[in-house]
Coordinates of C-alpha atoms in Angstrom, one line a residue:
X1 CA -10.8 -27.1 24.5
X2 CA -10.9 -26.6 28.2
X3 CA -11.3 -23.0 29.5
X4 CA -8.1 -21.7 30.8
X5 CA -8.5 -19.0 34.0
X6 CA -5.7 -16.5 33.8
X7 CA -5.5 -14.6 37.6
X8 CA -3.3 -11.2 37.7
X9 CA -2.7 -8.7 39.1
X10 CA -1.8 -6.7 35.9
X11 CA -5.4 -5.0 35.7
X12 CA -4.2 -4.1 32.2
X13 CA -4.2 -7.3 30.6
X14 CA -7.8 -7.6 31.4
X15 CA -8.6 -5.3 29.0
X16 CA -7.6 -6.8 25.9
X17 CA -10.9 -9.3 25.7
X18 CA -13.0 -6.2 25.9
X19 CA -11.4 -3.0 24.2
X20 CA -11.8 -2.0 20.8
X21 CA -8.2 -2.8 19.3
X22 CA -6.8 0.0 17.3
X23 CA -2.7 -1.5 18.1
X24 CA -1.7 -3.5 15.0
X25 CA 0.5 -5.5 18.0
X26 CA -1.8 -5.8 19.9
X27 CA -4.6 -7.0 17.5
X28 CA -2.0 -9.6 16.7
X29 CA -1.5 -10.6 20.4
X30 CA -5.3 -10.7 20.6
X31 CA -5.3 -13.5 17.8
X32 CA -2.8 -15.3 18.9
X33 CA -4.6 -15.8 22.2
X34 CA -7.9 -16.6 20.5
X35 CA -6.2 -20.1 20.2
X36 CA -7.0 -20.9 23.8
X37 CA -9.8 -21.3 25.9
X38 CA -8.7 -17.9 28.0
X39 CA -10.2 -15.8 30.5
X40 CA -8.2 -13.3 32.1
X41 CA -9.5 -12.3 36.0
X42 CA -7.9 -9.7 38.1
X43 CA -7.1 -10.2 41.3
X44 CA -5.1 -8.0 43.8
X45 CA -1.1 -8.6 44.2
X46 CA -1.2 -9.5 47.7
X47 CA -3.7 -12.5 46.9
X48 CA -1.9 -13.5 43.9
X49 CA 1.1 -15.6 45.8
X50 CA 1.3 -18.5 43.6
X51 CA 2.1 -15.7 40.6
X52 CA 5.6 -15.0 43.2
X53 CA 7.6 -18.3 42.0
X54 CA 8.3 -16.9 38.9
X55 CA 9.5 -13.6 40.2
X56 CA 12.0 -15.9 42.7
X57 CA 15.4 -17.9 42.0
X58 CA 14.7 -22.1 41.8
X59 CA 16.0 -23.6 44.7
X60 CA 18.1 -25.6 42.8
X61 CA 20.1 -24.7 39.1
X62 CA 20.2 -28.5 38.8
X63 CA 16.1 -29.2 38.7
X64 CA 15.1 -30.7 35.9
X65 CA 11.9 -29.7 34.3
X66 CA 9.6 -31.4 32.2
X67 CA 8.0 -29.2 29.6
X68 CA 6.3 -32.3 27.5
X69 CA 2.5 -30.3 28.6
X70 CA 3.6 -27.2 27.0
X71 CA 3.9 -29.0 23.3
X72 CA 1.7 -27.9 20.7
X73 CA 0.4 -30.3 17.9
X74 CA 0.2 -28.5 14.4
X75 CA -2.2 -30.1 12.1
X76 CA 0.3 -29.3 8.5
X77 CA -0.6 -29.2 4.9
X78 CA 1.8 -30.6 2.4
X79 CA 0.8 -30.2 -1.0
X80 CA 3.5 -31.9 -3.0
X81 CA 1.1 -34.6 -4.8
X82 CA 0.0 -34.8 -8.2
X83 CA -3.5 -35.2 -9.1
X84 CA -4.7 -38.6 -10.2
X85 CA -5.6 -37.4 -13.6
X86 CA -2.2 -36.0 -14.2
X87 CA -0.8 -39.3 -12.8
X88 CA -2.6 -41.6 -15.1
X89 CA -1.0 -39.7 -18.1
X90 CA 1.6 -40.0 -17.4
X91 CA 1.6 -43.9 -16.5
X92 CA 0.1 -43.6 -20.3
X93 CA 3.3 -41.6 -21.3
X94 CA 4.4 -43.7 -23.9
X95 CA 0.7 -43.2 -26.0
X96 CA 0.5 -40.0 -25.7
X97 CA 4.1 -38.9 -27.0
X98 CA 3.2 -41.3 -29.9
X99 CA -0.1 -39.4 -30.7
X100 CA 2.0 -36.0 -30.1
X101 CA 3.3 -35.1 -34.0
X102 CA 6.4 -33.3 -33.0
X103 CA 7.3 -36.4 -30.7
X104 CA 6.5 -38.6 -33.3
X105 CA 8.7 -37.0 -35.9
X106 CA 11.6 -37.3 -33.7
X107 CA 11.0 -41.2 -32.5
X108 CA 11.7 -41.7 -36.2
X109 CA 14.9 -39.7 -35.6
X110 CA 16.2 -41.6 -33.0
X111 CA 15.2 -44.6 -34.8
X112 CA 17.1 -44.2 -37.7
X113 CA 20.3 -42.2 -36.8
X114 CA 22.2 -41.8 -33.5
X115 CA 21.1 -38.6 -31.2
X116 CA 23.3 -37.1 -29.1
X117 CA 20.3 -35.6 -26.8
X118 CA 17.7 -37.9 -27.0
X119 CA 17.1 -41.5 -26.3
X120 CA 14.8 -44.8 -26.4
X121 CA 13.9 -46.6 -23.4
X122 CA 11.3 -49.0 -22.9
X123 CA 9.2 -47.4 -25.4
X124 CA 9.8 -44.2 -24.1
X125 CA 11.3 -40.8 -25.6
X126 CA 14.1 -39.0 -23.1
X127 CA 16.2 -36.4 -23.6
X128 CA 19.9 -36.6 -22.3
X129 CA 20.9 -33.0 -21.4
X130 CA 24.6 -34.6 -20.1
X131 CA 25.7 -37.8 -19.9
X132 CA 23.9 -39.7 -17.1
X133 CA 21.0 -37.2 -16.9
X134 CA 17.5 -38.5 -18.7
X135 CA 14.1 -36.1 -19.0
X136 CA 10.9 -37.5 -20.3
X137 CA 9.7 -35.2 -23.6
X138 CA 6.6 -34.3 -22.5
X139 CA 3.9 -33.9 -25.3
X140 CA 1.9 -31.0 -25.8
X141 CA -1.1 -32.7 -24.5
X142 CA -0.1 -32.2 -21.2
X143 CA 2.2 -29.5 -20.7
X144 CA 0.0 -27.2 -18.8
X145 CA -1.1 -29.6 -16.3
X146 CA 2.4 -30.4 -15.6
X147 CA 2.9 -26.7 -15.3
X148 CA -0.1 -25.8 -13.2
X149 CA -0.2 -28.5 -11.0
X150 CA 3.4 -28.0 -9.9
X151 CA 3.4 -24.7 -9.1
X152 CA 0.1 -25.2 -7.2
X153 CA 1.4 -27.9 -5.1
X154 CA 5.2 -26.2 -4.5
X155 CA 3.6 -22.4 -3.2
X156 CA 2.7 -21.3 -6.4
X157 CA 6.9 -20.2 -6.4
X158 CA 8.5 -18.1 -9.1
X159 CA 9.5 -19.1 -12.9
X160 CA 12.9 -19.9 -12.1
X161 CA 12.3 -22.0 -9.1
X162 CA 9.3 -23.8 -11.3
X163 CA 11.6 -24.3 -14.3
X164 CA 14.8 -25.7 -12.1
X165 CA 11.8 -28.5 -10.6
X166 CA 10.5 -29.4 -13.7
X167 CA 13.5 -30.1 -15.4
X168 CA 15.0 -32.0 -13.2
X169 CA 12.1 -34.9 -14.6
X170 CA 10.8 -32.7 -17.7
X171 CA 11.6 -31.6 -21.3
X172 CA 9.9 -29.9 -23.7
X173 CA 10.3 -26.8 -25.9
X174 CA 10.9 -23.7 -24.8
X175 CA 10.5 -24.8 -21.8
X176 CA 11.0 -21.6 -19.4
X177 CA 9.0 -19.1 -21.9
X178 CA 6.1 -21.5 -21.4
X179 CA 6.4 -21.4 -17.6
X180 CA 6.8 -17.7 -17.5
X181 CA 4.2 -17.3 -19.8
X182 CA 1.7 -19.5 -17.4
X183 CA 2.8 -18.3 -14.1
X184 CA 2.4 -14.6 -15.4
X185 CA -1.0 -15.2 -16.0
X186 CA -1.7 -17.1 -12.9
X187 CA -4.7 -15.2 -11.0
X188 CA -3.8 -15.5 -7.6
X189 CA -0.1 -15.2 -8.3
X190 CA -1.1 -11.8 -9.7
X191 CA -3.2 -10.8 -6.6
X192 CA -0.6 -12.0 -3.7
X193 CA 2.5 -11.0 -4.7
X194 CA 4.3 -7.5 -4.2
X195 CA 4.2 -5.6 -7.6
X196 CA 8.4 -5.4 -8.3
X197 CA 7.5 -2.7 -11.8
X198 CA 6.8 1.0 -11.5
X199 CA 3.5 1.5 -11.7
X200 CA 3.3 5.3 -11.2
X201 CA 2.8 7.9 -14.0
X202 CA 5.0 10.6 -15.2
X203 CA 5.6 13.3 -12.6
X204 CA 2.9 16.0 -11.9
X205 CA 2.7 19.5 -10.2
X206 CA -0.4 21.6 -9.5
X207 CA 0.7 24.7 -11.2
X208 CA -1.8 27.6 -10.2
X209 CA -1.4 30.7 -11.4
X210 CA -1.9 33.0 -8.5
X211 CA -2.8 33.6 -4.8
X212 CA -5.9 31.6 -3.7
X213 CA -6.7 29.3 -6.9
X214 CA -6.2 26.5 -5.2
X215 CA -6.7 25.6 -1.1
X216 CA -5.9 22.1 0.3
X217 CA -7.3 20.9 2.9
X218 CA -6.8 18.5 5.5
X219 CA -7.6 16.7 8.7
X220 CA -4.9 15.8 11.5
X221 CA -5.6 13.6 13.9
X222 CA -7.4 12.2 16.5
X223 CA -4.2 13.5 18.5
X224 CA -4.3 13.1 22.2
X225 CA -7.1 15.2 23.9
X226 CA -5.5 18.8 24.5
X227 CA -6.8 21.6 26.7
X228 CA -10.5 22.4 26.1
X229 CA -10.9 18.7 24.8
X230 CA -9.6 19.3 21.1
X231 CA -8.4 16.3 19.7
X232 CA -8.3 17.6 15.7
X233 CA -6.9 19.8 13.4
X234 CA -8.2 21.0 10.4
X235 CA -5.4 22.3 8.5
X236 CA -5.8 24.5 5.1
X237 CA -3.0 25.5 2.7
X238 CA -2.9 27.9 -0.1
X239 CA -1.1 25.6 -2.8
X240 CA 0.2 29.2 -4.6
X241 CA 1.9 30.8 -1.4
X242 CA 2.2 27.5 0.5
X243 CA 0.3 29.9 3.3
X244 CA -0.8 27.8 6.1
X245 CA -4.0 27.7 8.8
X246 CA -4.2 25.4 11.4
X247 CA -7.4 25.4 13.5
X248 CA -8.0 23.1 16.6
X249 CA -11.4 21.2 16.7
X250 CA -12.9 18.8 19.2
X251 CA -14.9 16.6 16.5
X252 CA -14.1 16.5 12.4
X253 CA -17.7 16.7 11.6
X254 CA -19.1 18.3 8.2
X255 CA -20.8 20.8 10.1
X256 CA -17.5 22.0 11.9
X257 CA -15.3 22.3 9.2
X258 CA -18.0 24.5 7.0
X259 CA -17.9 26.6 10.2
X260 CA -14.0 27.0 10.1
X261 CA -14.4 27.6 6.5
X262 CA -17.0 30.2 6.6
X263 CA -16.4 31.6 10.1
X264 CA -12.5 31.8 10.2
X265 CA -10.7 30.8 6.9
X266 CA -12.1 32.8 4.7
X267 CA -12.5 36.1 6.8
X268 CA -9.3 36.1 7.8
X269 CA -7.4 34.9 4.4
X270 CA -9.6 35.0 1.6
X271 CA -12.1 33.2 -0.5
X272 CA -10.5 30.2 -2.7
X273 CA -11.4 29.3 -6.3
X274 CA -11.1 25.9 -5.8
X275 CA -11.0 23.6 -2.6
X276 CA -8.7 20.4 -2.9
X277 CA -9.9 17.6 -0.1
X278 CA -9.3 13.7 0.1
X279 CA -12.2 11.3 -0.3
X280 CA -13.5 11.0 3.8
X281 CA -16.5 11.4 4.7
X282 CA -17.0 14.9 5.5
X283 CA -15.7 16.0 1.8
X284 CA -18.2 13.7 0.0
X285 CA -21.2 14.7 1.8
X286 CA -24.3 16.6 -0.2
X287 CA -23.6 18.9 2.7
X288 CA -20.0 20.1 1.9
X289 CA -21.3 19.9 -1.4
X290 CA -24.5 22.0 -1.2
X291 CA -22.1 25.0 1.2
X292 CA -19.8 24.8 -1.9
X293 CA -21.9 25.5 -4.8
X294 CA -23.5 28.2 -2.7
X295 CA -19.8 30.0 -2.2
X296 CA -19.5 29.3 -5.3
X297 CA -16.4 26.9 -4.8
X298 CA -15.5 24.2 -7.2
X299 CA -14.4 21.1 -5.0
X300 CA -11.4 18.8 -6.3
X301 CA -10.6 15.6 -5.1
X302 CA -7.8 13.5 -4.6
X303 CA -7.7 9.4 -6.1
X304 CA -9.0 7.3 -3.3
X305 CA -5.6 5.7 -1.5
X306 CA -3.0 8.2 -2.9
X307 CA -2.6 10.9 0.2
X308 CA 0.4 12.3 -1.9
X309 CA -2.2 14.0 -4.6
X310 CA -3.1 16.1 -1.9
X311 CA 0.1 18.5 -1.0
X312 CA -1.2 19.9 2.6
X313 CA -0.1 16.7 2.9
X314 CA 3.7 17.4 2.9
X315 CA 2.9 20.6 5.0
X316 CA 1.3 18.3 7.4
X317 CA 4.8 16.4 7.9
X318 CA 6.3 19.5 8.9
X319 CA 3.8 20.3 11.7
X320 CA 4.2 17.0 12.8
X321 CA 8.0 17.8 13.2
X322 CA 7.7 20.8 14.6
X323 CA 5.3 19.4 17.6
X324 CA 6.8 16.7 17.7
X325 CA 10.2 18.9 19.1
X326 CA 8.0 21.0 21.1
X327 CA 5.2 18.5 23.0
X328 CA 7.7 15.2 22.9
X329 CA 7.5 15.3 26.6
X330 CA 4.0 15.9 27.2
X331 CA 1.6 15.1 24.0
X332 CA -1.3 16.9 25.0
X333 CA 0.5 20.2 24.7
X334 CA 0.2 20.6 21.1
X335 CA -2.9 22.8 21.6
X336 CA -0.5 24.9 22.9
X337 CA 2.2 25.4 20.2
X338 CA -0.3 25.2 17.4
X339 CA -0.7 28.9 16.7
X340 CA 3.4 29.5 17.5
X341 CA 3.6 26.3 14.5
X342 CA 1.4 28.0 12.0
X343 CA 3.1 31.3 12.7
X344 CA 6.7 29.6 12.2
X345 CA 5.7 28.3 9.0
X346 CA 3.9 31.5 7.4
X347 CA 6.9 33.3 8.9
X348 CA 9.7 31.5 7.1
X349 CA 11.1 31.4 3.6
X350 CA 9.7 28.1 1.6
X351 CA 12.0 26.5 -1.2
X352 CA 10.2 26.5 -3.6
X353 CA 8.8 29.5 -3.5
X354 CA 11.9 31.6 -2.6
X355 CA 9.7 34.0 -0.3
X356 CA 7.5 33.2 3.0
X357 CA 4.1 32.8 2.6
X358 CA 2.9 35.6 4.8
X359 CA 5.1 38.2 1.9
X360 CA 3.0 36.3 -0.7
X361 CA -0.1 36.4 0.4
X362 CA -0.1 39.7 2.8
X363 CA 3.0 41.5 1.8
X364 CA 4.3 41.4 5.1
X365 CA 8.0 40.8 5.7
X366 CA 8.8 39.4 9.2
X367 CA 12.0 41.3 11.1
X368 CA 13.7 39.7 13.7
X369 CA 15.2 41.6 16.5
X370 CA 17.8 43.5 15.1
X371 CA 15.4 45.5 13.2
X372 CA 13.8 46.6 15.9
X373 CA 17.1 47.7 18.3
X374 CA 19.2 49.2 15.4
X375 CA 17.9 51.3 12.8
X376 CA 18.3 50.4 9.1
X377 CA 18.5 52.3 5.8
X378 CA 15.5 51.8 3.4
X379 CA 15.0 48.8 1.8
X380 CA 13.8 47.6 -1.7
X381 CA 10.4 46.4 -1.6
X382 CA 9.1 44.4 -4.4
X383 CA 5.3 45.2 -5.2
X384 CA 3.0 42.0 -4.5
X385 CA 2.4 42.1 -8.3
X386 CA 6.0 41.4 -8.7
X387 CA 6.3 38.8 -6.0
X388 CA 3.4 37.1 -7.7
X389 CA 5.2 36.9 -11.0
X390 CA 8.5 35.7 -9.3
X391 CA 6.7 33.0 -7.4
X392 CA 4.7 31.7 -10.3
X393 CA 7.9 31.2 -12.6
X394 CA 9.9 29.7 -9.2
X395 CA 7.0 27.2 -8.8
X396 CA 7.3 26.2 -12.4
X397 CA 11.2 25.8 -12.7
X398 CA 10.9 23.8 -9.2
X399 CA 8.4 21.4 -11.2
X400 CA 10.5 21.1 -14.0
X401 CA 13.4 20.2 -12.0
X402 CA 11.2 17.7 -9.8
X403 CA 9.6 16.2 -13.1
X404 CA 13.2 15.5 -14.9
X405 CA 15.0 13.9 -11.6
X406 CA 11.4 11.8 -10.9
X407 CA 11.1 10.9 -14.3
X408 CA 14.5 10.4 -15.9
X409 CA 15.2 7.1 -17.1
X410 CA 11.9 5.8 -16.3
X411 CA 10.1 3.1 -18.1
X412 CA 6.2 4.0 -17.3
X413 CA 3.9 1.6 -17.4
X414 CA 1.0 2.6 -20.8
X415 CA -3.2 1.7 -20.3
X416 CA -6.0 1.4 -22.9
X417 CA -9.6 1.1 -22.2
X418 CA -10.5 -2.4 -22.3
X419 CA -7.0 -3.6 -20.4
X420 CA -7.9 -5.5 -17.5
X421 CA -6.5 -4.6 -14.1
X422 CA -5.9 -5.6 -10.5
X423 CA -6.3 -2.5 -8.1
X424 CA -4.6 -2.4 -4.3
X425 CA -7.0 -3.6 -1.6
X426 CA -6.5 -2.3 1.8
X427 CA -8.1 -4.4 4.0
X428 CA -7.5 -4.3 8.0
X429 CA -7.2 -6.4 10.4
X430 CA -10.0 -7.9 12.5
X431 CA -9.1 -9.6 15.9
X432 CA -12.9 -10.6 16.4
X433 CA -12.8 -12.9 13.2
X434 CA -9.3 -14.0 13.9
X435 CA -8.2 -12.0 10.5
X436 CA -4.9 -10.2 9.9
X437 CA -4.0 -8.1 7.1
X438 CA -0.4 -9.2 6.3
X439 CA -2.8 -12.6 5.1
X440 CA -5.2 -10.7 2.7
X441 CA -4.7 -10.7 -1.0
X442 CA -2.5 -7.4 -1.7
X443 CA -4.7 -6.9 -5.3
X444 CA -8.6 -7.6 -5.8
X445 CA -10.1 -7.4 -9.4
X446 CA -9.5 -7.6 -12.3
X447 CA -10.9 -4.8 -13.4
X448 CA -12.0 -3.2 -16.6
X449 CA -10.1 0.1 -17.9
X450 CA -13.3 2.7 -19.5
X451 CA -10.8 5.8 -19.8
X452 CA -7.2 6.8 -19.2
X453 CA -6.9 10.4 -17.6
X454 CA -4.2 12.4 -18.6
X455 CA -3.7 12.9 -14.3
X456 CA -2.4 9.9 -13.9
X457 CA -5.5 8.3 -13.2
X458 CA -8.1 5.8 -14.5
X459 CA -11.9 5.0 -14.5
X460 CA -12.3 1.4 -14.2
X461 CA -15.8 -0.8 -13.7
X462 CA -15.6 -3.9 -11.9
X463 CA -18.0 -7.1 -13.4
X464 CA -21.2 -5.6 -12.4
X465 CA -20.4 -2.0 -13.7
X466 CA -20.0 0.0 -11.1
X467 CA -17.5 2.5 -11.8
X468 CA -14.4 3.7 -9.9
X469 CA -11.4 6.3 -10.4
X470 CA -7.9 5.3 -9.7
X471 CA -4.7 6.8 -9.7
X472 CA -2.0 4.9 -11.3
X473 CA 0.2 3.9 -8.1
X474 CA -3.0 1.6 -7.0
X475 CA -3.1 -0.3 -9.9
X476 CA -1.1 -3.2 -12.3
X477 CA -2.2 -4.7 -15.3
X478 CA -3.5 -8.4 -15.3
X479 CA -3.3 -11.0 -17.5
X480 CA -5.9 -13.6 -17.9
X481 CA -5.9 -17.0 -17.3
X482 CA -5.4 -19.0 -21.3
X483 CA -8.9 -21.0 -21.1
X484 CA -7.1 -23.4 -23.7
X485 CA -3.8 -25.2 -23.4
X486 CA -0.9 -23.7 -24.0
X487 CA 0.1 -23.1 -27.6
X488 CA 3.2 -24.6 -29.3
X489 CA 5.9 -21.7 -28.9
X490 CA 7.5 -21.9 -32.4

């Protein structure tokens, strides 16, 4: 409780009480120090002599310190206690497994023939799984206490590791189905633990048909400030030719991107049939939207948290390697290299597509060097309505062969309207309210399936109706809680 002064002469340190922190690291140094009573001055190094002993050898090896004012006390939970409802049952044990039928039926077993597994004692009904081992038959009556409560109080563990504790004092029929059955529908089992099962959907391309269909677009950054004070690209792609532009702004506002779209995209490649963006901001806006309808552009939209619908994505990867060989040294470059990146790109042949983009689009073939020195015979040209047709059955024999090694041997997870669901929440940490996100729930719900797209996606409503679209990677099914006890597995 008393406040600590920290003096250094390590004027960055002071900054970490007052900056916004963006440093995952950081943010959890930040927590860590929100412990203590701390506050961090900076002093110049000449003043800060008393700092110097730690910087020096001890005088002597043989000094003997005491650290007992460096101990921490932990205040610690242990939750390994049964409730005191559960613990009067079962001081009533004997009663209740003689008001339990199936109990009762084998009390009269044991009472009038030898049992191999099961046994009397004081009254009460055990089962002997080997010689020397005894487990009291639980009745019905009180199965799923026994159940909950012990995988409540020992970290609401696994099936197996549940089953192995409760029959070490426990027996009752079919025993581990029931616990699996119980933890499987445990709520905040469901919403803390790591989904293990696919939960994608069956592979699926964009297919169009031709140049200019379809555009993606995309924003990089915030990079590090470049010349002129750009700090973002706005990155479009043709999805048909895979023909990339890359255009450097200062701010990723609404206003700027129309601008690039109206003032340079379309000018200099071409106007697009459709315009596929993520969910931000600037794509959801009544402005975007009002520019669109006006050009006549139908926008598409990717599922909110699935950057992989959206396949400027992938080009994006590419640039990044490409600056990233170029600019390692000094970041700031990349302004530089941006136009020699886009350039490399249009200029090159793409996989899938067996041509580069700048023959798709443009017709233009790029020669290298040799061309220009030696002088060759005539070449075959394809027209660009052959290259079209070429490219179009490439792109759909590349799908095919994606979608058979994706999908092979997969087991797909199947949704109806009216399943219930958990979705992914992605919440962030928050050094200010001492919050980190590795301790937030990994699912939040459970919501209510209204349709299943054939996109891999699903409209969902949450308890007060509002509506949402997922795709199928953000989502697992959820199984409610049994209001009543547990019933008799037969």
């Amino acid at each position: 409780g008393y406040e600590i002064i920290l003096l250094t002469d390590h004027k960055a340190l002071t900054f970490l009480q007052s900056c916004q922190l963006l440093n995952d690291r950081l943010i959890r140094w930040a927590i860590k120090l929100q412990e203590y009573h701390l506050k961090i001055q900076y002093i110049p190094g000449k003043e800060n002599i008393g700092a110097d002993t730690l910087s020096r050898y001890p005088q002597s090896s043989e000094e003997k310190y005491n650290r007992e004012d460096t101990m921490i006390t932990i205040n610690k939970i242990l939750l390994t206690e049964y409730s005191e409802g559960l613990k009067a049952k079962l001081r009533h044990i004997k009663q209740l497994q003689q008001e339990d039928k199936k109990l009762k039926k084998l009390f009269h077993r044991v009472a009038s023939s030898k049992n191999k597994f099961l046994t009397i004692i004081n009254g009460i009904l055990f089962f002997k799984p080997k010689p020397g081992h005894h487990q009291i038959m639980i009745p019905q009556s009180i199965i799923k206490q026994i159940i909950k409560e012990t995988h409540e109080q020992y970290g609401h563990m696994g099936t197996f590791k549940i089953y192995q504790l409760i029959r070490t004092e426990y027996q009752f029929s079919n025993m581990y189905r029931t616990i699996k059955q119980f933890i499987k529908s445990c709520d905040i089992c469901q919403k803390a633990k790591v989904n293990n099962q696919l939960s994608r959907g069956p592979m699926l391309s964009i297919l169009p048909e031709g140049p200019l269909q379809i555009v993606s677009l995309d924003l990089m950054g915030p990079l590090p400030r470049g010349q002129g004070g750009l700090k973002y690209i706005v990155a479009f792609m043709d999805i048909f030719s895979k023909y990339i532009k890359l255009y450097p702004v200062k701010r990723a506002t609404t206003e700027i991107i129309i601008k690039k779209l109206t003032l340079s995209y379309i000018p200099q490649v071409g106007k697009m049939k459709k315009i596929l963006t993520d969910n931000g901001t600037q794509f959801t806006s009544n402005k975007w939207k009002d520019k669109l309808q006006k050009l006549n552009i139908k926008p598409v939209f990717t599922t909110t948290y699935h950057p992989e619908g959206n396949p400027v994505e992938r080009a994006n990867r590419e640039i990044g390697r490409i600056l990233r060989t170029y600019c390692y040294d000094k970041h700031t470059n990349w302004v530089k290299w941006l136009e020699s990146t886009e350039y490399w790109i249009n200029n090159t042949t793409h996989s899938t597509t067996g041509y580069t983009p700048n023959q798709i689009l443009f017709g233009k073939t790029n020669n290298l060097i040799a061309n220009k020195i030696i002088k060759f015979p005539d070449q075959y040209k394809e027209t660009q309505e052959q290259i079209v047709q070429i490219v179009k059955a490439n792109i759909y024999t590349k799908a095919e062969k994606r979608k058979i090694k994706a999908d092979t041997g997969k087991k797909f997870p199947k949704y109806q309207p009216g399943h219930q669901i958990l979705v992914k929440d992605h919440q962030l940490s928050n050094a200010t309210d001492k919050m980190i996100h590795k301790f937030f729930m990994i699912y939040k719900g459970p919501y209510t399936i209204i349709q299943v797209h054939p996109n891999n996606t699903i409209e969902a409503k949450d308890q007060h109706d509002n509506k949402y679209v997922y795709n199928l990677k953000n989502v697992k099914r959820y199984h409610p809680p049994d209001p009543g006890e547990i019933e008799e597995q037969q």
